[in-house]
Amino acid sequence: MSAPAKPVPLTTVESTETSDSGTQTLTLSVGPQHSGSGHMRLIVEVDGDIIVNVAPDPGYVHRGIEKIIELRNIIKSIPVIERPSIIDASNLNHAWVRSIEEIQGVEVPRRGQYLRTLLNEMNRIMSHLYWLSIYGVFLGHTTMFMWPLGDRELFIDLAEKLTGARITYSYLVPGGVRRDLPPGFAEEAVKRTEYFEKRLKEYDRIFFNNPLFTSRAKGIGVLSKEKAIELGCTGPTLRGSGVDADLRKDEPYAAYSELDFEVSTRPDGDSFSRAMVHMDEMRESCKMIRQIVKKIPAGPIRRKAPIVLPRGVAYGRVESARGECSFYLIGEGGDKPYRARYITGSYRNMAAIPAVLLGNRLADMPTAWWSIDYWPVEADR
Amino acid sequence: MLGPLQPLIDMVTSPLFLMIVLFPGLTSIAIIGALLGWLERKVTARVQLRIGPLYASPAGGILQMFADLIKLSFKELFVPENSDAFFFIMAPTTGLVIGAALVGLIPFAPGLQIANIEVGLPAFLAIITLSPSLVLLAGWSANSKFPFIGGLRALFQQTAYEIPLWLSALGVIMMAGTLNLAQIVAAQSTGWFIIPQALGAFIFLVTSVAEMERLPFDLPEAESEIMMGWQAEYPGVLFLAAQGPGFVKLYAFSALFTTIYLGGFLGPSLLPPLFWMLSKTLVVIILIMLLRSTFPRVRLDQLLRAGWTTLLTLAIVNIGITYLLVVGLPTF
């Protein structure tokens, strides 16, 4: 478990190494066509059934988004920025508009802040549900594959009412948001979140309290607190290792300082802890959505912001569903940025993949590595 | 006039030939296997709040699997270059034959049994013992990494469930005092064996699901871990041949469970014995299908540990209980 990953040459997919007992290890190429990987590859070396070496091989879906941003108007970049993680579009969008507003010095009206928070939290639930469904099917639980994807529709429809789009909203713009709450939205949101909380209890009954699941997830893929900090993990992965770090609390932005919610942490750092952090966050997000539709102040939703990016430097970061998503933005006075460095939660958590896999059995590979919620498209950008 | 052809006509019209060809033989096995594929998709869909197959016929997509059969049979029959072509093709097709042979041992109604042999129950369990070896053969002959891991897993898995499976069946044999399946059914006319053999029936069900390689014990083909395992390299018709035994075995094992625990074809004489046999089998099949949508996959070492400790102990306890039931308390 503690052995550091020795880098494997990426061309090595044949069994080469001979151990002391004269037996050979087997090198498996898990992905990008493997059904237990995403758009990425894990080169896994197994000794019998035990994983002795892992090298993540990302980059299959690299789109050069940082370069695209440099060539575009700051407003026209918004749909591009959402692409890397369309299941978590508004959180990524939020990091972008925050960094722009910091350079421009634009203050967002309070109603606009609340609406941003509302969509962010809805997006967090949708993203966690998507994660949960893949987690279920990786464990061979077909019902847990279908239920979360079906319940995700609750919030997709809700987001459609609010923004007009189902997945990629482009809802957050510099200075505020695009549209106000439609009539009847508050009642609908309360109804749907309450129904969804009932469904979460059913998830517990069929999956999380299932002894076969707990025996597969507890103690698997352990990432200690020190190791998680050392590797620079973030988001649910870090909180699953017992570190109380959440930008929504530590550096409150938008309306988070006015909302009552708890940051969920689990001390064990195994696959089960990370799964439970995701579940807790969905419950907290439901509470937040109800608070927002109750407490939302009247007023304008958007303040006029200039279309140009003044000379200046900003670092805008938010807590996205997969951890800290940040933009390091340099403006030079035109309508395009000079440079935009874009780092997402998945990219920060990639370093944890070998750490959680080493020493585990091949059968535990999907459970262990997917629990850190690595979204290849978001990591490659 | 038909002199030279008379033996042939006699053979074709003989009851045994009709049983082999029609029911409970090959034709019915093929149709029931395909219908079970449809039923499984429908049952799973109902649990998962979906609709499942819908369009392939007016009656809720019941022809979906036949459409899939047609589609698969038009695929290119591609045998990987480095594979051992003979064993690669032989393994899944032999698997189909074995699955069909199992059904031949089951008494579906008085007289409706292809092979009424004296050692019916051990013969059933002995034939099924071949199937993990065929899986290993398929995985090895494909000459590919994931299929090979799948084949090895099948063999490991067999060591976990095989002994508890036989020992749990031993309880039934002690109760009935015979190895003949038709006589085991007759022995249940006073009461189904599932009541005195509840523990044995549970062990038998669990281990037979492991034998069928169905979730939660589908380790040799675990899709998210080793990409369908031993089936990964099979194209078109051969994929069909690799998938088919799963459903045939499901049918055969459910029928065997009905025969030895649920009184087989016995039932109120309002309806024919065949109806009771098939409806009880259907209940067992649906029960096994529901396991698929309720449990995640177990890990190989967990299965081996459970097989060699919990299941084996329970099976021996079951034999002890059965001894007390049959012989009574020993007198000193």
XYZ file of C-alpha atoms in Angstrom:
713
model
C 0.000 0.000 0.000
C 2.725 2.424 0.972
C 5.068 1.565 -1.889
C 5.342 4.516 -4.252
C 4.272 3.927 -7.830
C 7.294 3.395 -9.984
C 6.636 4.847 -13.391
C 6.033 2.309 -16.130
C 7.143 3.124 -19.655
C 3.907 3.770 -21.477
C 4.761 1.366 -24.281
C 5.124 -1.560 -21.893
C 2.057 -3.705 -22.132
C 3.813 -7.073 -22.246
C 4.713 -9.163 -19.230
C 8.379 -8.584 -18.614
C 9.346 -8.463 -14.981
C 10.354 -11.610 -13.162
C 10.047 -11.649 -9.402
C 12.244 -13.482 -6.896
C 10.188 -16.655 -7.038
C 10.642 -16.855 -10.781
C 7.012 -15.979 -11.539
C 6.048 -13.281 -13.956
C 3.786 -10.332 -13.399
C 1.075 -9.540 -15.913
C 0.618 -6.061 -17.329
C -2.951 -5.191 -18.236
C -4.067 -2.234 -20.250
C -7.265 -1.114 -18.560
C -8.858 1.316 -20.940
C -9.744 3.297 -22.933
C -12.021 0.547 -24.296
C -12.238 -1.321 -21.011
C -15.666 -1.055 -19.483
C -14.121 -0.299 -16.098
C -12.386 2.866 -17.253
C -13.485 6.127 -18.715
C -11.807 7.978 -21.571
C -8.454 7.139 -20.105
C -6.128 4.250 -19.546
C -4.695 2.656 -16.445
C -1.675 0.492 -17.064
C -1.985 -2.045 -14.288
C 0.642 -4.598 -13.370
C -0.687 -7.520 -11.379
C 1.199 -10.174 -9.459
C -1.351 -12.959 -9.324
C -4.404 -11.043 -8.221
C -2.594 -8.187 -6.442
C -1.931 -4.866 -8.134
C 1.743 -4.024 -7.787
C 2.059 -1.089 -10.150
C -0.286 1.448 -11.696
C 0.359 4.187 -14.205
C -2.579 6.405 -15.193
C -2.419 7.381 -18.838
C -4.711 10.395 -19.356
C -4.994 12.681 -22.351
C -7.371 10.815 -24.646
C -9.878 13.671 -24.515
C -7.598 16.674 -24.286
C -9.218 19.551 -26.171
C -6.840 22.417 -25.566
C -9.464 24.482 -23.827
C -6.940 26.877 -22.288
C -5.788 27.819 -25.790
C -9.340 28.116 -27.085
C -10.133 30.556 -24.270
C -7.220 32.793 -25.276
C -8.712 33.182 -28.752
C -12.250 34.005 -27.704
C -14.283 36.759 -26.189
C -14.703 36.186 -22.449
C -18.482 35.721 -22.846
C -18.126 33.311 -25.745
C -15.782 31.191 -23.655
C -18.533 30.256 -21.213
C -20.005 27.356 -23.260
C -16.478 26.057 -23.908
C -15.583 26.069 -20.226
C -18.625 23.973 -19.407
C -17.674 21.218 -21.867
C -15.033 19.365 -19.834
C -17.581 18.328 -17.263
C -21.054 18.741 -18.637
C -22.496 16.911 -15.649
C -21.099 19.666 -13.421
C -21.352 22.566 -15.863
C -22.438 25.432 -13.621
C -19.719 24.972 -11.018
C -17.021 25.208 -13.671
C -18.808 28.186 -15.146
C -18.853 29.791 -11.697
C -15.072 29.632 -11.342
C -14.713 31.388 -14.694
C -17.130 34.246 -13.958
C -15.667 34.690 -10.478
C -12.210 35.266 -11.882
C -13.540 37.690 -14.501
C -15.510 39.641 -11.919
C -12.460 39.850 -9.710
C -10.481 41.604 -12.463
C -13.397 43.782 -13.513
C -14.317 44.626 -9.931
C -18.001 43.937 -10.542
C -20.256 43.276 -7.588
C -23.005 40.698 -8.199
C -26.465 41.527 -6.767
C -27.566 39.316 -3.887
C -30.431 37.727 -5.812
C -27.964 36.810 -8.525
C -25.676 35.242 -5.930
C -28.533 33.140 -4.581
C -29.509 31.967 -8.052
C -25.920 30.971 -8.751
C -25.783 28.993 -5.550
C -29.083 27.333 -6.396
C -27.859 26.036 -9.738
C -24.478 25.054 -8.278
C -26.093 22.868 -5.655
C -28.501 21.308 -8.156
C -25.502 20.543 -10.323
C -23.654 19.011 -7.400
C -26.527 16.572 -6.854
C -26.685 15.712 -10.554
C -22.958 15.120 -10.713
C -22.925 12.967 -7.582
C -25.849 10.937 -8.951
C -23.967 10.292 -12.143
C -20.968 9.249 -10.089
C -23.142 6.979 -7.955
C -24.641 5.200 -10.935
C -21.206 4.354 -12.330
C -20.045 3.314 -8.875
C -22.996 0.946 -8.700
C -22.341 -0.690 -12.035
C -18.627 -0.982 -11.287
C -19.608 -3.056 -8.268
C -21.913 -5.134 -10.445
C -25.096 -3.680 -8.963
C -27.316 -3.007 -11.951
C -30.143 -1.406 -9.984
C -27.803 1.184 -8.535
C -26.808 1.948 -12.117
C -30.349 2.761 -13.211
C -31.940 4.424 -10.194
C -29.591 7.413 -9.833
C -29.670 8.087 -13.569
C -33.465 8.094 -13.400
C -33.592 10.353 -10.361
C -31.123 12.711 -11.968
C -33.979 13.671 -14.278
C -35.700 15.356 -11.316
C -33.004 17.980 -11.178
C -32.375 18.122 -14.898
C -36.015 19.113 -15.392
C -35.742 21.610 -12.570
C -32.641 23.138 -14.121
C -34.441 23.303 -17.447
C -37.212 25.344 -15.845
C -34.636 27.731 -14.395
C -32.183 28.096 -17.247
C -33.855 26.746 -20.378
C -31.174 24.115 -20.877
C -30.966 20.616 -19.485
C -27.235 20.013 -19.170
C -25.007 22.850 -20.292
C -26.690 25.967 -19.011
C -24.310 28.877 -19.674
C -26.436 30.433 -16.941
C -23.783 32.336 -15.043
C -22.483 35.426 -16.833
C -20.173 38.159 -15.551
C -22.284 40.400 -13.322
C -25.012 37.904 -12.440
C -27.169 35.267 -14.068
C -29.163 35.139 -17.298
C -32.710 34.472 -16.111
C -34.826 34.970 -13.035
C -36.779 32.269 -11.208
C -39.810 31.132 -13.208
C -43.218 31.231 -11.424
C -43.937 28.191 -9.273
C -40.286 27.194 -9.107
C -40.016 27.287 -5.311
C -42.884 24.830 -4.725
C -41.555 22.518 -7.427
C -38.051 22.581 -5.957
C -39.289 21.783 -2.448
C -41.435 18.948 -3.762
C -38.623 17.426 -5.781
C -35.959 17.664 -3.098
C -38.274 16.099 -0.521
C -39.080 13.262 -2.888
C -35.392 12.850 -3.638
C -34.516 12.580 0.056
C -36.961 9.683 0.305
C -35.211 8.061 -2.637
C -31.838 8.463 -0.914
C -33.205 6.357 1.958
C -34.115 3.677 -0.586
C -30.577 3.836 -1.964
C -29.361 3.125 1.546
C -31.685 0.168 1.856
C -30.783 -1.511 -1.417
C -27.126 -0.600 -1.730
C -25.314 1.156 1.081
C -26.656 -1.069 3.867
C -26.210 -4.179 1.736
C -23.657 -6.417 3.501
C -22.215 -7.505 0.184
C -21.552 -3.859 -0.667
C -19.993 -2.941 2.669
C -17.721 -5.977 2.517
C -16.569 -4.859 -0.933
C -16.083 -1.167 -0.085
C -14.889 -0.971 3.528
C -11.128 -0.960 3.903
C -10.592 -0.890 0.134
C -8.498 1.827 -1.495
C -7.392 3.468 1.734
C -5.995 6.975 1.371
C -4.670 8.218 4.684
C -5.151 11.813 5.807
C -1.455 12.634 5.423
C -1.241 10.968 2.018
C -4.332 12.786 0.761
C -2.872 16.143 1.776
C 0.546 15.227 0.372
C -0.926 14.282 -3.009
C -2.932 17.510 -3.134
C -6.321 15.832 -3.263
C -9.429 17.919 -3.041
C -13.190 17.706 -2.818
C -14.959 14.543 -1.632
C -11.708 12.578 -1.928
C -10.010 14.820 0.623
C -13.045 14.942 2.910
C -13.360 11.170 2.693
C -9.893 11.004 4.229
C -10.990 13.062 7.196
C -9.792 16.528 6.199
C -12.363 19.230 6.848
C -11.707 21.335 3.759
C -14.493 22.849 1.712
C -14.243 26.180 -0.084
C -17.928 26.789 0.521
C -17.116 27.094 4.223
C -13.457 28.079 4.209
C -13.735 30.883 1.677
C -17.482 31.474 1.313
C -18.488 32.789 -2.066
C -21.882 33.519 -3.640
C -24.571 32.956 -0.986
C -22.889 30.167 0.948
C -22.106 32.349 3.972
C -25.838 32.890 4.508
C -26.818 29.232 4.233
C -26.891 26.648 6.982
C -25.081 23.479 5.934
C -22.507 21.049 7.210
C -19.319 19.798 5.633
C -19.294 16.015 5.677
C -16.039 14.276 6.498
C -15.243 10.642 7.185
C -12.059 9.568 8.949
C -11.339 6.194 7.322
C -10.264 7.285 3.859
C -11.501 4.115 2.157
C -13.845 3.628 -0.754
C -16.826 3.431 1.593
C -15.977 6.747 3.298
C -15.729 8.559 0.009
C -19.051 7.078 -1.076
C -20.700 8.216 2.139
C -19.301 11.727 1.722
C -21.011 11.866 -1.657
C -24.287 10.697 -0.121
C -24.068 13.247 2.709
C -23.341 16.048 0.279
C -26.452 15.214 -1.726
C -28.557 15.469 1.443
C -26.939 18.784 2.378
C -27.489 20.120 -1.135
C -31.197 19.278 -0.864
C -31.401 21.275 2.352
C -29.558 24.177 0.748
C -31.897 24.244 -2.247
C -34.895 24.520 0.072
C -33.223 27.267 2.087
C -32.375 29.196 -1.062
C -35.885 29.197 -2.516
C -37.183 30.316 0.916
C -34.623 32.997 1.697
C -33.945 34.403 -1.762
C -34.040 38.228 -1.601
C -35.823 40.426 -4.123
C -33.881 42.670 -6.430
C -31.982 42.621 -9.699
C -30.387 39.388 -10.862
C -27.619 40.960 -12.892
C -25.465 44.033 -12.856
C -24.045 45.390 -16.089
C -20.503 44.170 -16.552
C -18.105 45.364 -19.247
C -17.396 43.036 -22.158
C -13.658 43.688 -21.898
C -11.190 42.229 -19.440
C -9.089 45.040 -17.912
C -5.375 44.630 -17.310
C -4.973 42.536 -14.189
C -4.557 39.127 -12.615
C -7.139 37.084 -10.758
C -7.471 33.677 -9.198
C -11.084 32.537 -9.048
C -11.890 29.257 -7.395
C -14.993 27.385 -6.380
C -15.832 24.036 -4.796
C -17.096 22.012 -7.706
C -18.627 18.557 -7.327
C -15.218 16.919 -7.752
C -13.196 19.371 -5.718
C -11.587 22.715 -6.195
C -11.919 24.148 -9.703
C -9.856 27.252 -10.335
C -8.922 29.775 -12.997
C -5.740 31.785 -12.999
C -6.674 34.581 -15.355
C -4.501 37.329 -16.826
C -6.226 40.223 -18.608
C -4.495 42.666 -20.911
C -7.266 45.143 -21.650
C -8.904 43.495 -24.665
C -12.009 41.328 -24.845
C -9.864 38.188 -24.702
C -7.691 37.050 -21.823
C -3.921 36.954 -22.245
C -3.783 33.616 -20.465
C -6.187 31.440 -18.528
C -4.896 28.537 -16.485
C -7.697 26.101 -15.826
C -7.398 23.391 -13.192
C -10.212 21.093 -12.139
C -10.880 18.767 -9.239
C -10.344 15.602 -11.258
C -6.923 16.761 -12.364
C -5.893 17.376 -8.763
C -7.196 13.979 -7.696
C -5.497 12.004 -10.464
C -2.406 11.588 -8.315
C -4.471 9.562 -5.877
C -5.318 6.831 -8.407
C -2.098 4.810 -7.971
C -2.174 5.440 -4.227
C -5.611 3.876 -3.788
C -4.962 0.974 -6.166
C -1.574 -0.354 -5.072
C -1.789 -3.507 -3.006
C -5.442 -4.131 -3.773
C -6.883 -7.008 -5.719
C -7.694 -6.669 -9.393
C -11.356 -7.230 -8.544
C -11.303 -4.165 -6.290
C -9.866 -1.917 -8.968
C -13.169 -0.362 -10.148
C -14.398 0.140 -6.574
C -11.195 1.759 -5.430
C -10.367 4.096 -8.249
C -13.853 5.239 -9.167
C -14.535 6.226 -5.564
C -12.162 9.153 -6.005
C -14.562 10.429 -8.640
C -12.154 10.975 -11.499
C -13.831 12.384 -14.577
C -11.339 11.951 -17.435
C -12.765 14.690 -19.631
C -12.571 17.187 -16.794
C -8.997 16.205 -16.016
C -7.792 16.412 -19.619
C -9.609 19.680 -20.394
C -45.098 -50.018 -49.377
C -43.099 -48.056 -46.888
C -41.149 -51.171 -45.950
C -37.586 -49.824 -45.990
C -38.671 -46.532 -44.441
C -40.783 -48.115 -41.714
C -38.039 -48.167 -39.023
C -37.313 -44.497 -39.745
C -40.980 -43.546 -39.472
C -41.276 -45.556 -36.286
C -38.316 -43.736 -34.849
C -39.583 -40.278 -35.800
C -43.020 -40.924 -34.368
C -41.797 -42.605 -31.213
C -42.498 -40.709 -27.966
C -38.816 -40.567 -27.032
C -37.860 -38.945 -30.329
C -40.622 -36.379 -29.996
C -39.552 -35.649 -26.439
C -35.953 -35.113 -27.503
C -36.838 -32.919 -30.458
C -39.864 -31.036 -29.146
C -40.593 -30.987 -25.417
C -38.773 -31.092 -23.024
C -35.994 -31.416 -25.586
C -34.123 -29.204 -27.964
C -36.806 -27.026 -29.575
C -38.377 -26.103 -26.270
C -34.969 -25.463 -24.699
C -34.084 -23.008 -27.458
C -37.397 -21.178 -27.212
C -37.460 -21.148 -23.411
C -33.842 -19.981 -23.307
C -34.683 -17.026 -25.526
C -37.846 -16.246 -23.564
C -35.862 -16.323 -20.329
C -33.550 -13.704 -21.805
C -36.583 -11.543 -22.420
C -38.046 -12.292 -18.986
C -34.806 -11.376 -17.272
C -34.691 -8.038 -19.044
C -38.319 -7.367 -18.159
C -37.971 -8.359 -14.489
C -34.784 -6.334 -14.077
C -36.402 -3.387 -15.817
C -39.385 -3.541 -13.460
C -37.101 -3.427 -10.424
C -35.126 -0.557 -11.897
C -38.201 1.536 -12.782
C -37.652 1.080 -16.491
C -39.764 -0.475 -19.234
C -37.336 -2.907 -20.819
C -37.855 -4.456 -24.272
C -41.000 -2.984 -25.771
C -41.079 -2.724 -29.545
C -40.130 -6.162 -30.886
C -43.728 -7.419 -30.846
C -47.158 -6.184 -29.732
C -46.819 -8.240 -26.539
C -44.232 -6.187 -24.647
C -41.210 -6.924 -26.802
C -41.396 -10.671 -26.222
C -39.615 -11.264 -29.530
C -36.675 -9.041 -28.573
C -34.310 -11.936 -27.959
C -35.239 -13.521 -31.284
C -34.421 -10.226 -32.966
C -31.089 -10.246 -31.138
C -30.486 -13.817 -32.267
C -31.019 -12.812 -35.878
C -28.763 -9.797 -35.499
C -25.952 -11.804 -33.890
C -26.151 -14.573 -36.452
C -25.423 -12.067 -39.233
C -22.222 -10.860 -37.589
C -18.897 -11.880 -39.034
C -17.606 -15.083 -37.484
C -14.190 -13.826 -36.488
C -11.745 -16.132 -34.753
C -8.757 -14.248 -33.304
C -5.522 -14.914 -35.152
C -3.479 -16.174 -32.206
C -6.219 -18.258 -30.681
C -6.472 -22.024 -30.702
C -9.362 -22.154 -33.154
C -10.513 -25.699 -32.381
C -10.922 -25.216 -28.639
C -12.083 -21.631 -29.107
C -15.102 -22.885 -31.056
C -15.475 -26.194 -29.238
C -15.768 -24.801 -25.707
C -18.966 -22.710 -25.982
C -20.740 -25.171 -28.291
C -20.006 -28.042 -25.902
C -21.359 -25.810 -23.161
C -24.671 -25.668 -25.013
C -24.771 -29.449 -25.352
C -24.108 -29.859 -21.626
C -26.874 -27.388 -20.786
C -29.322 -29.318 -22.960
C -28.223 -32.638 -21.441
C -29.187 -31.351 -17.997
C -32.771 -30.717 -19.055
C -33.020 -34.282 -20.330
C -32.723 -35.637 -16.791
C -35.640 -33.666 -15.344
C -39.066 -35.333 -14.950
C -41.513 -32.677 -16.163
C -44.588 -34.863 -15.687
C -45.191 -38.585 -15.114
C -43.575 -40.169 -18.162
C -42.422 -36.882 -19.623
C -38.723 -37.425 -18.994
C -36.096 -38.128 -21.614
C -33.679 -40.138 -19.487
C -35.121 -41.708 -16.357
C -31.867 -43.111 -15.038
C -31.345 -44.546 -11.567
C -28.661 -41.998 -10.647
C -30.462 -38.924 -11.958
C -29.452 -36.443 -9.266
C -25.708 -37.275 -9.132
C -25.666 -37.438 -12.921
C -27.042 -33.902 -13.121
C -24.405 -32.588 -10.722
C -21.653 -34.556 -12.441
C -22.476 -33.219 -15.895
C -22.460 -29.645 -14.599
C -18.968 -30.175 -13.163
C -17.635 -30.052 -16.713
C -18.731 -26.531 -17.369
C -16.036 -24.525 -15.460
C -13.377 -26.554 -17.260
C -14.933 -25.498 -20.553
C -14.845 -21.890 -19.390
C -11.142 -22.241 -18.636
C -10.636 -23.851 -22.030
C -12.461 -20.969 -23.710
C -10.432 -18.396 -21.801
C -7.138 -20.136 -22.473
C -7.749 -20.791 -26.168
C -8.618 -17.147 -26.832
C -4.970 -16.339 -25.991
C -5.883 -13.000 -24.510
C -5.322 -11.613 -21.035
C -8.785 -10.824 -19.746
C -10.402 -14.053 -21.036
C -7.630 -16.033 -19.400
C -8.192 -14.325 -16.034
C -11.900 -15.080 -16.448
C -11.189 -18.750 -17.099
C -8.994 -19.038 -14.011
C -11.664 -17.362 -11.928
C -14.228 -19.922 -13.114
C -12.009 -22.744 -11.902
C -11.336 -21.094 -8.538
C -15.025 -20.439 -8.142
C -15.804 -24.097 -8.765
C -13.632 -25.132 -5.840
C -15.699 -22.808 -3.644
C -19.202 -24.019 -4.446
C -18.843 -27.578 -5.698
C -18.607 -29.386 -2.356
C -21.439 -27.514 -0.578
C -23.590 -28.083 -3.676
C -23.122 -31.856 -3.540
C -23.489 -32.001 0.242
C -26.731 -30.033 0.193
C -28.127 -32.407 -2.437
C -27.118 -35.292 -0.160
C -29.778 -34.191 2.326
C -32.475 -34.764 -0.276
C -31.076 -38.162 -1.150
C -31.165 -39.158 2.528
C -34.777 -38.007 2.839
C -35.948 -39.764 -0.306
C -33.732 -42.832 -0.028
C -33.174 -42.823 -3.777
C -31.041 -41.158 -6.429
C -33.731 -41.350 -9.085
C -35.335 -37.952 -9.729
C -38.782 -39.365 -10.544
C -38.753 -41.326 -7.291
C -37.568 -38.244 -5.371
C -40.675 -36.474 -6.661
C -42.831 -39.430 -5.653
C -41.285 -39.367 -2.177
C -42.573 -35.807 -1.767
C -46.242 -36.758 -2.102
C -46.540 -36.495 1.690
C -44.768 -33.143 1.909
C -42.313 -31.024 -0.030
C -38.686 -31.407 0.978
C -38.226 -27.645 1.241
C -39.714 -27.734 4.754
C -37.430 -30.332 6.374
C -34.589 -29.344 4.045
C -34.915 -25.554 4.331
C -31.244 -25.096 5.142
C -30.184 -27.478 2.400
C -32.431 -25.716 -0.099
C -30.857 -22.373 0.786
C -27.344 -23.730 0.305
C -28.377 -25.433 -2.909
C -29.857 -22.199 -4.267
C -26.797 -20.111 -3.383
C -24.305 -22.605 -4.768
C -26.320 -23.217 -7.914
C -26.400 -19.470 -8.599
C -22.617 -19.559 -8.226
C -22.472 -22.498 -10.622
C -24.589 -20.581 -13.153
C -22.139 -17.657 -12.927
C -24.955 -15.227 -12.414
C -24.801 -12.095 -10.320
C -23.764 -11.827 -7.501
C -21.345 -14.612 -8.515
C -20.599 -13.648 -12.108
C -16.877 -13.397 -11.416
C -15.658 -15.156 -14.589
C -17.359 -12.546 -16.738
C -17.334 -9.523 -14.378
C -17.820 -6.784 -16.914
C -16.426 -3.807 -15.018
C -13.395 -5.746 -13.803
C -12.259 -8.005 -16.638
C -14.538 -7.002 -19.528
C -16.854 -10.036 -19.791
C -13.893 -12.271 -18.980
C -13.837 -15.473 -20.983
C -16.559 -14.207 -23.361
C -14.617 -11.115 -24.395
C -13.238 -12.439 -27.680
C -16.354 -14.227 -28.930
C -18.055 -12.782 -32.022
C -21.558 -13.206 -33.415
C -22.891 -16.735 -33.298
C -20.126 -17.881 -30.972
C -21.066 -15.129 -28.524
C -24.578 -16.508 -28.684
C -23.207 -19.963 -27.962
C -21.240 -18.538 -25.037
C -24.251 -16.698 -23.615
C -26.812 -19.406 -24.305
C -25.742 -21.982 -21.678
C -26.318 -19.381 -18.987
C -30.038 -19.326 -19.683
C -30.282 -23.045 -20.351
C -28.547 -23.752 -17.047
C -30.874 -21.308 -15.299
C -33.815 -23.265 -16.690
C -32.298 -26.646 -15.822
C -31.254 -25.692 -12.296
C -34.608 -24.096 -11.511
C -36.322 -27.244 -12.763
C -34.018 -29.372 -10.622
C -34.676 -27.188 -7.577
C -38.403 -27.602 -8.182
C -37.966 -31.342 -8.587
C -35.991 -32.016 -5.448
C -37.393 -29.384 -3.084
C -40.753 -28.118 -4.339
C -42.441 -31.407 -5.122
C -41.771 -31.337 -8.858
C -44.919 -31.894 -10.883
C -47.044 -32.719 -7.823
C -49.998 -30.436 -7.213
C -53.793 -30.353 -7.030
C -55.192 -32.446 -9.856
C -57.359 -29.569 -11.121
C -54.574 -28.724 -13.532
C -52.148 -31.037 -15.356
C -48.835 -31.915 -13.654
C -46.888 -30.119 -16.379
C -48.547 -26.844 -15.376
C -47.438 -27.223 -11.753
C -43.927 -28.149 -12.790
C -43.505 -25.184 -15.121
C -45.142 -22.632 -12.840
C -43.000 -23.645 -9.851
C -39.933 -23.506 -12.077
C -40.937 -20.030 -13.200
C -41.178 -18.851 -9.580
C -37.665 -20.149 -8.871
C -36.359 -18.532 -12.055
C -37.821 -15.148 -11.115
C -36.382 -15.455 -7.612
C -32.919 -16.053 -9.058
C -33.393 -13.169 -11.489
C -34.270 -10.839 -8.625
C -30.940 -11.635 -6.972
C -29.322 -10.067 -10.000
C -30.866 -6.669 -9.379
C -30.436 -6.708 -5.597
C -26.844 -7.675 -4.924
C -23.463 -6.362 -6.003
C -20.776 -8.780 -7.144
C -18.744 -10.603 -4.506
C -14.989 -10.892 -4.644
C -13.243 -14.173 -5.378
C -11.526 -14.480 -2.005
C -14.794 -13.665 -0.216
C -16.565 -16.376 -2.195
C -13.842 -18.915 -1.496
C -13.881 -18.102 2.208
C -17.680 -18.298 2.375
C -17.675 -21.553 0.415
C -15.082 -23.292 2.547
C -16.270 -22.042 5.925
C -19.905 -20.920 6.143
C -21.481 -22.931 3.364
C -19.518 -26.105 4.046
C -20.322 -25.955 7.767
C -23.993 -25.299 7.098
C -24.108 -28.165 4.612
C -22.652 -30.578 7.180
C -25.067 -29.274 9.836
C -27.866 -29.885 7.346
C -26.749 -33.491 6.901
C -26.774 -33.902 10.684
C -30.299 -32.487 10.923
C -31.435 -34.760 8.119
C -29.938 -37.757 9.868
C -31.956 -36.935 12.984
C -35.092 -36.477 10.888
C -34.689 -39.732 8.982
C -33.143 -42.077 11.556
C -34.165 -40.357 14.772
C -32.126 -39.822 17.893
C -29.497 -42.513 18.340
C -30.262 -44.777 21.255
C -27.512 -45.925 23.542
